[in-house]
mmCIF file of C-alpha atoms in Angstrom:
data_model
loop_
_atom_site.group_PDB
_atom_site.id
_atom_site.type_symbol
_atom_site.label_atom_id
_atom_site.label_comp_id
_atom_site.label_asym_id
_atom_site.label_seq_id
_atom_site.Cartn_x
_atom_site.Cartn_y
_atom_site.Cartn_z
ATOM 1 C CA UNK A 1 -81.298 54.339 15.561
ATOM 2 C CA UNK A 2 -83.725 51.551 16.583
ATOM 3 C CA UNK A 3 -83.206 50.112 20.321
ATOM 4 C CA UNK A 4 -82.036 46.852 19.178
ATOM 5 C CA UNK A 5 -78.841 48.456 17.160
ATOM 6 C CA UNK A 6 -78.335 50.729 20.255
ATOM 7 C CA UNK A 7 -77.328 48.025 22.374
ATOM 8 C CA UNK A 8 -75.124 46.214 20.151
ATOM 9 C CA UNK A 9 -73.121 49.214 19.387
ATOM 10 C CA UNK A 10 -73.255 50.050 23.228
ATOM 11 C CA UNK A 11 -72.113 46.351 24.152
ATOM 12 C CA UNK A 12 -69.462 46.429 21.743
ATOM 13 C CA UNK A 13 -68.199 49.492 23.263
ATOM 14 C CA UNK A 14 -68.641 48.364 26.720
ATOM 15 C CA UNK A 15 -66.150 45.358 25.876
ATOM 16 C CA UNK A 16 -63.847 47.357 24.952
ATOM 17 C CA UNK A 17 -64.388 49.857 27.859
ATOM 18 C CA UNK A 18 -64.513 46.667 29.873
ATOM 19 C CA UNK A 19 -60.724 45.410 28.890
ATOM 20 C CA UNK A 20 -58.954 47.787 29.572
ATOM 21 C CA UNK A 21 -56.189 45.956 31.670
ATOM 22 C CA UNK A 22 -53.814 43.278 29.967
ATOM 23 C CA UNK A 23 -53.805 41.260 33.071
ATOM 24 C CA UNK A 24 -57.494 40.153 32.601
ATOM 25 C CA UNK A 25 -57.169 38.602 29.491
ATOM 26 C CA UNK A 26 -53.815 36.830 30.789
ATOM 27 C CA UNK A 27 -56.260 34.827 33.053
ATOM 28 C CA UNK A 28 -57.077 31.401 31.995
ATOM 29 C CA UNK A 29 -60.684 31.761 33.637
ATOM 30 C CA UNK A 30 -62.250 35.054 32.133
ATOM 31 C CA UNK A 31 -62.157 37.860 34.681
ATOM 32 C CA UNK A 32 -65.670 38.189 34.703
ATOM 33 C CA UNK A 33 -66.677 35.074 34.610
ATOM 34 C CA UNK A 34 -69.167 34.771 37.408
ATOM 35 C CA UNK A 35 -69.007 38.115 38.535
ATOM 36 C CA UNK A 36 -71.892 40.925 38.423
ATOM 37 C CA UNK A 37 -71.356 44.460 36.928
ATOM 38 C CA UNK A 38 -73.303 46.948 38.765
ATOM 39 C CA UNK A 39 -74.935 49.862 37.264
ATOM 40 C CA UNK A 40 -75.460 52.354 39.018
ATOM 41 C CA UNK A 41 -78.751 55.019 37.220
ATOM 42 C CA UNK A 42 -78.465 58.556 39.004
ATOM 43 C CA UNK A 43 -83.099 59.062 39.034
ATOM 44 C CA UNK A 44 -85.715 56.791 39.986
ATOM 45 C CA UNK A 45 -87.197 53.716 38.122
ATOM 46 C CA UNK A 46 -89.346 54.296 35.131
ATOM 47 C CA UNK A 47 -87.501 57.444 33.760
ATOM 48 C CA UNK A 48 -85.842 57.498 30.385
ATOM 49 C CA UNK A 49 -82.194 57.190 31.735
ATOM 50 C CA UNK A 50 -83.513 53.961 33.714
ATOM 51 C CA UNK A 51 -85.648 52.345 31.117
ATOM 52 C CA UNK A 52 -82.688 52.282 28.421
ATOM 53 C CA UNK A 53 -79.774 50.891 31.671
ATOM 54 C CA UNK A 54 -82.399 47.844 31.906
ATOM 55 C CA UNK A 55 -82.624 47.263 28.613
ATOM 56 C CA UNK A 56 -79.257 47.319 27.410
ATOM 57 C CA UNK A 57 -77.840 45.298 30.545
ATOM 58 C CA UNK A 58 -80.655 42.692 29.781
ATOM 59 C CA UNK A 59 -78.409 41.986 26.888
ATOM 60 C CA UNK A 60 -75.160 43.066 27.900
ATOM 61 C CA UNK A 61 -73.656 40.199 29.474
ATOM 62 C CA UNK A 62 -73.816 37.779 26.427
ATOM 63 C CA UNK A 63 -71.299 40.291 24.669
ATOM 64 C CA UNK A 64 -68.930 39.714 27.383
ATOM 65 C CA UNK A 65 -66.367 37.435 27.653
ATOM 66 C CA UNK A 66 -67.387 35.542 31.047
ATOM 67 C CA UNK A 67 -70.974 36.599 30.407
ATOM 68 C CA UNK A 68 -71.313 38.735 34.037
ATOM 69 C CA UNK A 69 -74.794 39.240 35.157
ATOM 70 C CA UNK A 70 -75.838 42.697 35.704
ATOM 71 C CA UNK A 71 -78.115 44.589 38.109
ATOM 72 C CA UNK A 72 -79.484 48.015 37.867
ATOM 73 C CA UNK A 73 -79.528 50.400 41.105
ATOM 74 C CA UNK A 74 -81.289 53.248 42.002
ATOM 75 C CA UNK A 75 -79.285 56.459 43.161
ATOM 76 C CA UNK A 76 -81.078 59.245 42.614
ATOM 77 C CA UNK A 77 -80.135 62.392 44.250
ATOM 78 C CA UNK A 78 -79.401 66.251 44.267
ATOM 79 C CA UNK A 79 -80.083 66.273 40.370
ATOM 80 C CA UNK A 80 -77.688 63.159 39.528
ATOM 81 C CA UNK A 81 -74.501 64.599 41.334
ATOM 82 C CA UNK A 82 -75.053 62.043 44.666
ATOM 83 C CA UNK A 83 -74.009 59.284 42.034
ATOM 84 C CA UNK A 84 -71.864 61.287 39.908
ATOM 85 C CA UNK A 85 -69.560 61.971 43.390
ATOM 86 C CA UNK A 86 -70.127 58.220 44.541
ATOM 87 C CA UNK A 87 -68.718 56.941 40.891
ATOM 88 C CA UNK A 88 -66.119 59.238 41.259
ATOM 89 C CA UNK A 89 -65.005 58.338 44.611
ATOM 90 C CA UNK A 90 -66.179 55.061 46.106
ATOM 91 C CA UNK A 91 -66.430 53.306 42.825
ATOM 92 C CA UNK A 92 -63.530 50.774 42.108
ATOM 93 C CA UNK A 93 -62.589 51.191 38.499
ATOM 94 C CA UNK A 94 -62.673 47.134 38.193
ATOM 95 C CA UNK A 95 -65.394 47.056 35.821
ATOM 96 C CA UNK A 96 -67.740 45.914 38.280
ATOM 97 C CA UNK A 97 -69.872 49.223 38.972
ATOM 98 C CA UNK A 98 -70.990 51.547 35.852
ATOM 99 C CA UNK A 99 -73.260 54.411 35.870
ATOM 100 C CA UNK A 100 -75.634 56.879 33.824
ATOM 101 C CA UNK A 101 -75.663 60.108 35.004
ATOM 102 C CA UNK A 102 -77.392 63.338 33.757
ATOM 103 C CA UNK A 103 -75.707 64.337 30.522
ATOM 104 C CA UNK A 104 -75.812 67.771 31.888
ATOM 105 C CA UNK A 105 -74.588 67.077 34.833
ATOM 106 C CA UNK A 106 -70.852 69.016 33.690
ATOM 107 C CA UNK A 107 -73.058 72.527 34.260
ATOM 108 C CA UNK A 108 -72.800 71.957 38.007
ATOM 109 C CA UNK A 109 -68.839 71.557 37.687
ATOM 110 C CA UNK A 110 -68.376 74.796 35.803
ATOM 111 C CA UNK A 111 -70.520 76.960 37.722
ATOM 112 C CA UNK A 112 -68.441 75.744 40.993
ATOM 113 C CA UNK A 113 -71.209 73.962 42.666
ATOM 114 C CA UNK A 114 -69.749 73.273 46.462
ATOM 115 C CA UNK A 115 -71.837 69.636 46.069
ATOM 116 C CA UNK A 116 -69.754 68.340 43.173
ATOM 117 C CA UNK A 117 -66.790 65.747 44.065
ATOM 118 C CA UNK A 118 -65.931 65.089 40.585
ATOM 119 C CA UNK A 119 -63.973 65.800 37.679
ATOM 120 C CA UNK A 120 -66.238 65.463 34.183
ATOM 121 C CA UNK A 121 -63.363 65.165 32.054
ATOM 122 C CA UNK A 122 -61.665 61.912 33.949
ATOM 123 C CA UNK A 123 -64.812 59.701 34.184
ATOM 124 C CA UNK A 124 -64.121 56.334 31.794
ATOM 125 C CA UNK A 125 -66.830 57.376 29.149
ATOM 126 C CA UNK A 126 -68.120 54.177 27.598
ATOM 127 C CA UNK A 127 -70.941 55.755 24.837
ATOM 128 C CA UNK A 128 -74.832 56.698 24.585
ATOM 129 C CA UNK A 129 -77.469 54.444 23.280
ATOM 130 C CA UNK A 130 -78.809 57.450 21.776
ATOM 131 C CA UNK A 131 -78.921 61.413 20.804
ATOM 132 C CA UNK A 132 -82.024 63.687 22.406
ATOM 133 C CA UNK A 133 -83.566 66.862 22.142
ATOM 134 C CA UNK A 134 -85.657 69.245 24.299
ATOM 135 C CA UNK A 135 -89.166 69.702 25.030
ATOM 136 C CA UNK A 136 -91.512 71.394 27.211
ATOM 137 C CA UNK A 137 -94.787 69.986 27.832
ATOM 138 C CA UNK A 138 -97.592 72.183 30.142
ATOM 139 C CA UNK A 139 -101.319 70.373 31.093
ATOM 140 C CA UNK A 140 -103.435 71.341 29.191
ATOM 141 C CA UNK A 141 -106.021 72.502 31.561
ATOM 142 C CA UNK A 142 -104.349 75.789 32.090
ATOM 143 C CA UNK A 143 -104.735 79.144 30.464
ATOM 144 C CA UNK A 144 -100.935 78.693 28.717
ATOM 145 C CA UNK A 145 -101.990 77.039 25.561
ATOM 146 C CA UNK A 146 -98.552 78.717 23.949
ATOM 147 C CA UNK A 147 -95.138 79.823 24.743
ATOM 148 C CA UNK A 148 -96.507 82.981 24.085
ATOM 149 C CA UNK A 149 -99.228 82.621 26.750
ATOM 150 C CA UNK A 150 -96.492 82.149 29.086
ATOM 151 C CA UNK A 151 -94.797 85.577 28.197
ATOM 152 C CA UNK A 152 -97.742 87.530 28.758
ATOM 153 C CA UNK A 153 -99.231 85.626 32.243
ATOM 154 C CA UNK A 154 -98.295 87.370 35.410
ATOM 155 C CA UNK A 155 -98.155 84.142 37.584
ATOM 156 C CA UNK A 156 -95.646 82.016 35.920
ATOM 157 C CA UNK A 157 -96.606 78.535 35.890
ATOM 158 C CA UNK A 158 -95.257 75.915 37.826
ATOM 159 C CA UNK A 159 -92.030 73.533 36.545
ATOM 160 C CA UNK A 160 -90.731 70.474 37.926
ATOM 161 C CA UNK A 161 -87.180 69.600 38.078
ATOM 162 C CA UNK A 162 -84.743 67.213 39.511
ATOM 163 C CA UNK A 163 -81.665 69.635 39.879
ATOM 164 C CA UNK A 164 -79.872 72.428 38.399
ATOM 165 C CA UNK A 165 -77.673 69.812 36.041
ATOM 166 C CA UNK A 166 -80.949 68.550 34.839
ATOM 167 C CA UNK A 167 -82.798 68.927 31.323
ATOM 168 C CA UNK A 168 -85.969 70.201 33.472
ATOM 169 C CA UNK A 169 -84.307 72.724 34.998
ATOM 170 C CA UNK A 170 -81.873 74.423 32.479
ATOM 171 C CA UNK A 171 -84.090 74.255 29.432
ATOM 172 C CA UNK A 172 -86.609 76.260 31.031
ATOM 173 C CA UNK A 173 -84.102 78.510 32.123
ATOM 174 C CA UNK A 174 -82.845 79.070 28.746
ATOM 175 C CA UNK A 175 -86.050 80.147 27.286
ATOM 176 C CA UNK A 176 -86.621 82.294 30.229
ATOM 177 C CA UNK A 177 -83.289 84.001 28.907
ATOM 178 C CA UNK A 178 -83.985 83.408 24.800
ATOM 179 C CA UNK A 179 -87.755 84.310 25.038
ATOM 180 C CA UNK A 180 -88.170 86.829 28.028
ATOM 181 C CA UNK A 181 -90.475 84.188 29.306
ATOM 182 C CA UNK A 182 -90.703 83.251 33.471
ATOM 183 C CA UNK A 183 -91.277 79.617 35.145
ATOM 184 C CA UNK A 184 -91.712 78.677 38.699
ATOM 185 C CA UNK A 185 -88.985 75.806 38.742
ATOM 186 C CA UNK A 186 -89.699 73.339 41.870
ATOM 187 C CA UNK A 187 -86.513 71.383 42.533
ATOM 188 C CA UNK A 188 -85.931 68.323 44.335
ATOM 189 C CA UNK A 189 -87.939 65.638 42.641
ATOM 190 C CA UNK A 190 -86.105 62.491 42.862
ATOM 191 C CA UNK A 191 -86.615 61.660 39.245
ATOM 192 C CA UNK A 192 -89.190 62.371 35.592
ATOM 193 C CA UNK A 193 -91.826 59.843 36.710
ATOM 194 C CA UNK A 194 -92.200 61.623 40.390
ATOM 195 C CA UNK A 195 -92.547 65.083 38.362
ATOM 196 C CA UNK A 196 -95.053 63.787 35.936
ATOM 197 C CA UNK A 197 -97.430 62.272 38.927
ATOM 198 C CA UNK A 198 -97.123 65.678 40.712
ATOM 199 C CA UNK A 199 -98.179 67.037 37.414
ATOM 200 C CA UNK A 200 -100.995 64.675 37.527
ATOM 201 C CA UNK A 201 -101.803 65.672 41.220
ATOM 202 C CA UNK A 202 -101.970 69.410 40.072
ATOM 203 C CA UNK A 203 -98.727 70.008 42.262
ATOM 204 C CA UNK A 204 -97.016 71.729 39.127
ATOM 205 C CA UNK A 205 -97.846 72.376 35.839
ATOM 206 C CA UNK A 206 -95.284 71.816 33.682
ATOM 207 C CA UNK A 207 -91.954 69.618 33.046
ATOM 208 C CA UNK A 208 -89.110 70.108 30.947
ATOM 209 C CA UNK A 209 -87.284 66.625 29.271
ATOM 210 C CA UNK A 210 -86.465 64.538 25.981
ATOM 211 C CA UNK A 211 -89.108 64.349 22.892
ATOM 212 C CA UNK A 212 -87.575 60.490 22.952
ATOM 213 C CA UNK A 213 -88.524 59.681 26.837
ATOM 214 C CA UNK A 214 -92.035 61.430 26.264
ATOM 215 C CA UNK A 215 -92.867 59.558 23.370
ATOM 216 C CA UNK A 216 -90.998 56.311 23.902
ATOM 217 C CA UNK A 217 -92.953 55.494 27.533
ATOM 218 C CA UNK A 218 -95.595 55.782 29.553
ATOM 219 C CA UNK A 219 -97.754 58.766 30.638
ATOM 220 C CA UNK A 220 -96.063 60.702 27.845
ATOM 221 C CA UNK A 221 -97.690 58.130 24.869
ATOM 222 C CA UNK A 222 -100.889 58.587 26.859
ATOM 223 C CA UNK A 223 -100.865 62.563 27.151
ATOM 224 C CA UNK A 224 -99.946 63.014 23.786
ATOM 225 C CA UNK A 225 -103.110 60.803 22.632
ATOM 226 C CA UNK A 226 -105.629 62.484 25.246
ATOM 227 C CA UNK A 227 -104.413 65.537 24.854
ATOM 228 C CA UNK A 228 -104.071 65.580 29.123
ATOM 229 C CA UNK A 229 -100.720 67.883 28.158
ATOM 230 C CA UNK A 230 -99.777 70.222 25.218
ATOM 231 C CA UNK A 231 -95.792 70.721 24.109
ATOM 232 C CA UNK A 232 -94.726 74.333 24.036
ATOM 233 C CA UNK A 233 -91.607 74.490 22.544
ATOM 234 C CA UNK A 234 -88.980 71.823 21.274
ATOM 235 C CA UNK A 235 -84.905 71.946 21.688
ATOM 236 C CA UNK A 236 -84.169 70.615 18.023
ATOM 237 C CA UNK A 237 -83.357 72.776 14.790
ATOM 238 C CA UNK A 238 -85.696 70.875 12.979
ATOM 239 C CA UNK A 239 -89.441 70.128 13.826
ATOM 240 C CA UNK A 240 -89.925 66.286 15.029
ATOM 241 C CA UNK A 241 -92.122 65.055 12.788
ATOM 242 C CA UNK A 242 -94.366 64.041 15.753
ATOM 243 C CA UNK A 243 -94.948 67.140 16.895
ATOM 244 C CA UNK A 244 -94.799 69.335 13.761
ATOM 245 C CA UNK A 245 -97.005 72.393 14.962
ATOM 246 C CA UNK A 246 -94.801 73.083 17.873
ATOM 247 C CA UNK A 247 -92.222 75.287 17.271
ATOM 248 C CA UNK A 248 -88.294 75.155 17.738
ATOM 249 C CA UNK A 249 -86.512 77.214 20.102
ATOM 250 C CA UNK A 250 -84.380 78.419 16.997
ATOM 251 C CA UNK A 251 -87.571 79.465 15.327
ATOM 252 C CA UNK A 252 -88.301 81.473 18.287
ATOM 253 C CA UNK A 253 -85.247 83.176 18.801
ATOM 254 C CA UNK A 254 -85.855 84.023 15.106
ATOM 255 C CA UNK A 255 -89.321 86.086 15.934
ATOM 256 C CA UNK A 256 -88.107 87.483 19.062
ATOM 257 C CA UNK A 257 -84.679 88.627 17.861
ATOM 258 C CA UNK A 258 -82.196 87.300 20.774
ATOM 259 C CA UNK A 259 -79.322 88.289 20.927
ATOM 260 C CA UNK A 260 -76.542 86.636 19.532
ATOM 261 C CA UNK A 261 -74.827 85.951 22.999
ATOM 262 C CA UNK A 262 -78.008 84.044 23.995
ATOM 263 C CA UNK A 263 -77.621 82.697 20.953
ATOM 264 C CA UNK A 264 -74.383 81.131 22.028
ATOM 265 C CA UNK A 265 -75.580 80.482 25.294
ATOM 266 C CA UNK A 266 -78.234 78.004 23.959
ATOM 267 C CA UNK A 267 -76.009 76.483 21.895
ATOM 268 C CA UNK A 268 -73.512 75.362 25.308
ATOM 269 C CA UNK A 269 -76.868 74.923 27.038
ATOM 270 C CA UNK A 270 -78.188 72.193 23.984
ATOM 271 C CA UNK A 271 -75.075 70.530 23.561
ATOM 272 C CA UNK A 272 -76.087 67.750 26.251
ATOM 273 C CA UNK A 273 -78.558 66.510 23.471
ATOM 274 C CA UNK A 274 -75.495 64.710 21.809
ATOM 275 C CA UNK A 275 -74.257 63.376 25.016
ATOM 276 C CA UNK A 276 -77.873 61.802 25.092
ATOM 277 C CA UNK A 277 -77.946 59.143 28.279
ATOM 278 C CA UNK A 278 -74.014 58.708 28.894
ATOM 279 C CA UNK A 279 -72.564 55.189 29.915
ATOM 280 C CA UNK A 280 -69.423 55.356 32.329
ATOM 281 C CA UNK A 281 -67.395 54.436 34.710
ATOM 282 C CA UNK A 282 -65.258 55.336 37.490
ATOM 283 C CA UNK A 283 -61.711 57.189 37.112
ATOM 284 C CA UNK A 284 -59.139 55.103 35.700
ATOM 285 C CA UNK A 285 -61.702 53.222 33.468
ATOM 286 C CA UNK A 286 -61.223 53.907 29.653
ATOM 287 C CA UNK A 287 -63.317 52.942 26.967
ATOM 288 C CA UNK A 288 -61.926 51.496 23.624
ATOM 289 C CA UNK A 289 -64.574 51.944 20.882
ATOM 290 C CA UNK A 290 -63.764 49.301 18.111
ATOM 291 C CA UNK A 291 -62.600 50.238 15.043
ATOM 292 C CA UNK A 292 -65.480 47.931 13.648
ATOM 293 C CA UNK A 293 -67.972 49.887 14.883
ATOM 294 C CA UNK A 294 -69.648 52.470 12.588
#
């Protein structure tokens, strides 16, 4: 899906997700006519969650009647739950303030984390402006120049990760369970870009995230042409075609025989992929995707 038909499909959405009261169209002066929509991203500027809320509120406001402005804030915090449990709670569910959280973010709920303030299932869910998959890149200045490298070394090397709801901290986990493999996980970075300059620094060694955020911005475009990082592994069943030498967790499990609970496991831990870089908004807020739409 190319950016461009992302946020049409995602605007369309949004007005729907946006109407959801009969009293605003009642009004003879559009509701948010203007007003500003907030929206609120849950990591620091430059990641990929960040770079695609500026892009499609750039556009956004055209599709709405009223034409609102829009600004994009900053709320990063324990792994994406400090604006999960703000949404949830503070938020009115006017329309006015949106948010992208971690698509993961759910994990924290079911394994009864004592931060979380929110129910998953109630948010308004407005849509994704795309589908990702997993990767695991590792500079390539250290001895691990394959997964299999990292099986055999006795000092694990070091991963960076937002939080436990996070794609850098639960995909490593998972291949630590699917491939007998071990990482050193350092959590508490506020978002990808802070984790890829302490990878630069030498601070850690490795990051887990999204083939489409490495290749679709800067340092990942950079690495990947001067070599400065090699991928490991990738979350999809197929190869991307970008990377086709690195191999698939699924391939993997295939040489190492997991078991077919793990099996299951990664298949609950992979499903965020399709939730991609959710769009939503506060209890009480419900989408409408138009028929129209395909």
């Amino acid at each position: 899906m190319t950016k461009g038909k992302a946020v049409f499909i995602l605007s369309s959405l949004v007005i729907g997700g946006l109407s959801f009261t009969p009293n605003l169209r009642a009004q003879s002066k559009p509701f948010f006519q203007d007003k500003t929509i907030r929206v609120i991203v849950a990591f620091s500027p430059g990641g990929g969650y960040d770079l695609w809320a500026r892009l499609i509120t750039r556009y956004m406001g055209r599709y709405i009647t009223g034409n609102p402005n829009f600004i994009v804030q900053n709320m990063p915090g324990a792994g994406s739950i400090t604006a999960a449990n703000f949404l949830y709670n503070l938020a009115k569910p006017d329309g006015l303030t949106l948010g992208s959280i971690s698509a993961a973010l759910y994990f924290d709920q079911l394994i009864g984390r004592r931060e979380v303030n929110f129910d998953w299932a109630r948010f308004g869910w407005i849509g994704t402006p795309e589908r990702t998959s997993e990767m695991i890149y590792i500079r390539s200045d250290t001895p691990y120049r394959t997964i299999e490298d990292v099986r055999k070394a006795s000092d694990p090397p070091r991963c960076g990760a937002v939080g436990t709801g996070s794609t850098d901290y639960y995909f490593p986990r998972l291949l630590e369970d699917a491939l007998g493999v071990k990482f050193n996980i350092v959590i508490g970075y506020p978002g990808s870009i802070d984790i890829d300059l302490a990878t630069e620094k030498g601070e850690v060694h490795c990051r887990a995230g999204t083939t489409s955020a490495f290749f679709g911005r800067e340092p990942g475009r950079t690495w990947a042409k001067t070599g400065f990082v090699r991928l490991l592994v990738q979350g999809g069943k197929k190869r991307d075609a970008r990377i086709p030498d690195v191999p698939t967790i699924y391939e993997l499990m295939d040489k190492h025989g997991t078991s077919e609970v793990i099996r299951r496991l990664a298949s609950v831990l992979l499903s965020p992929g399709d939730f991609g870089r959710p769009l939503l908004g506060p209890p009480g807020h419900r989408a409408r995707s138009p028929k129209a739409i395909a």
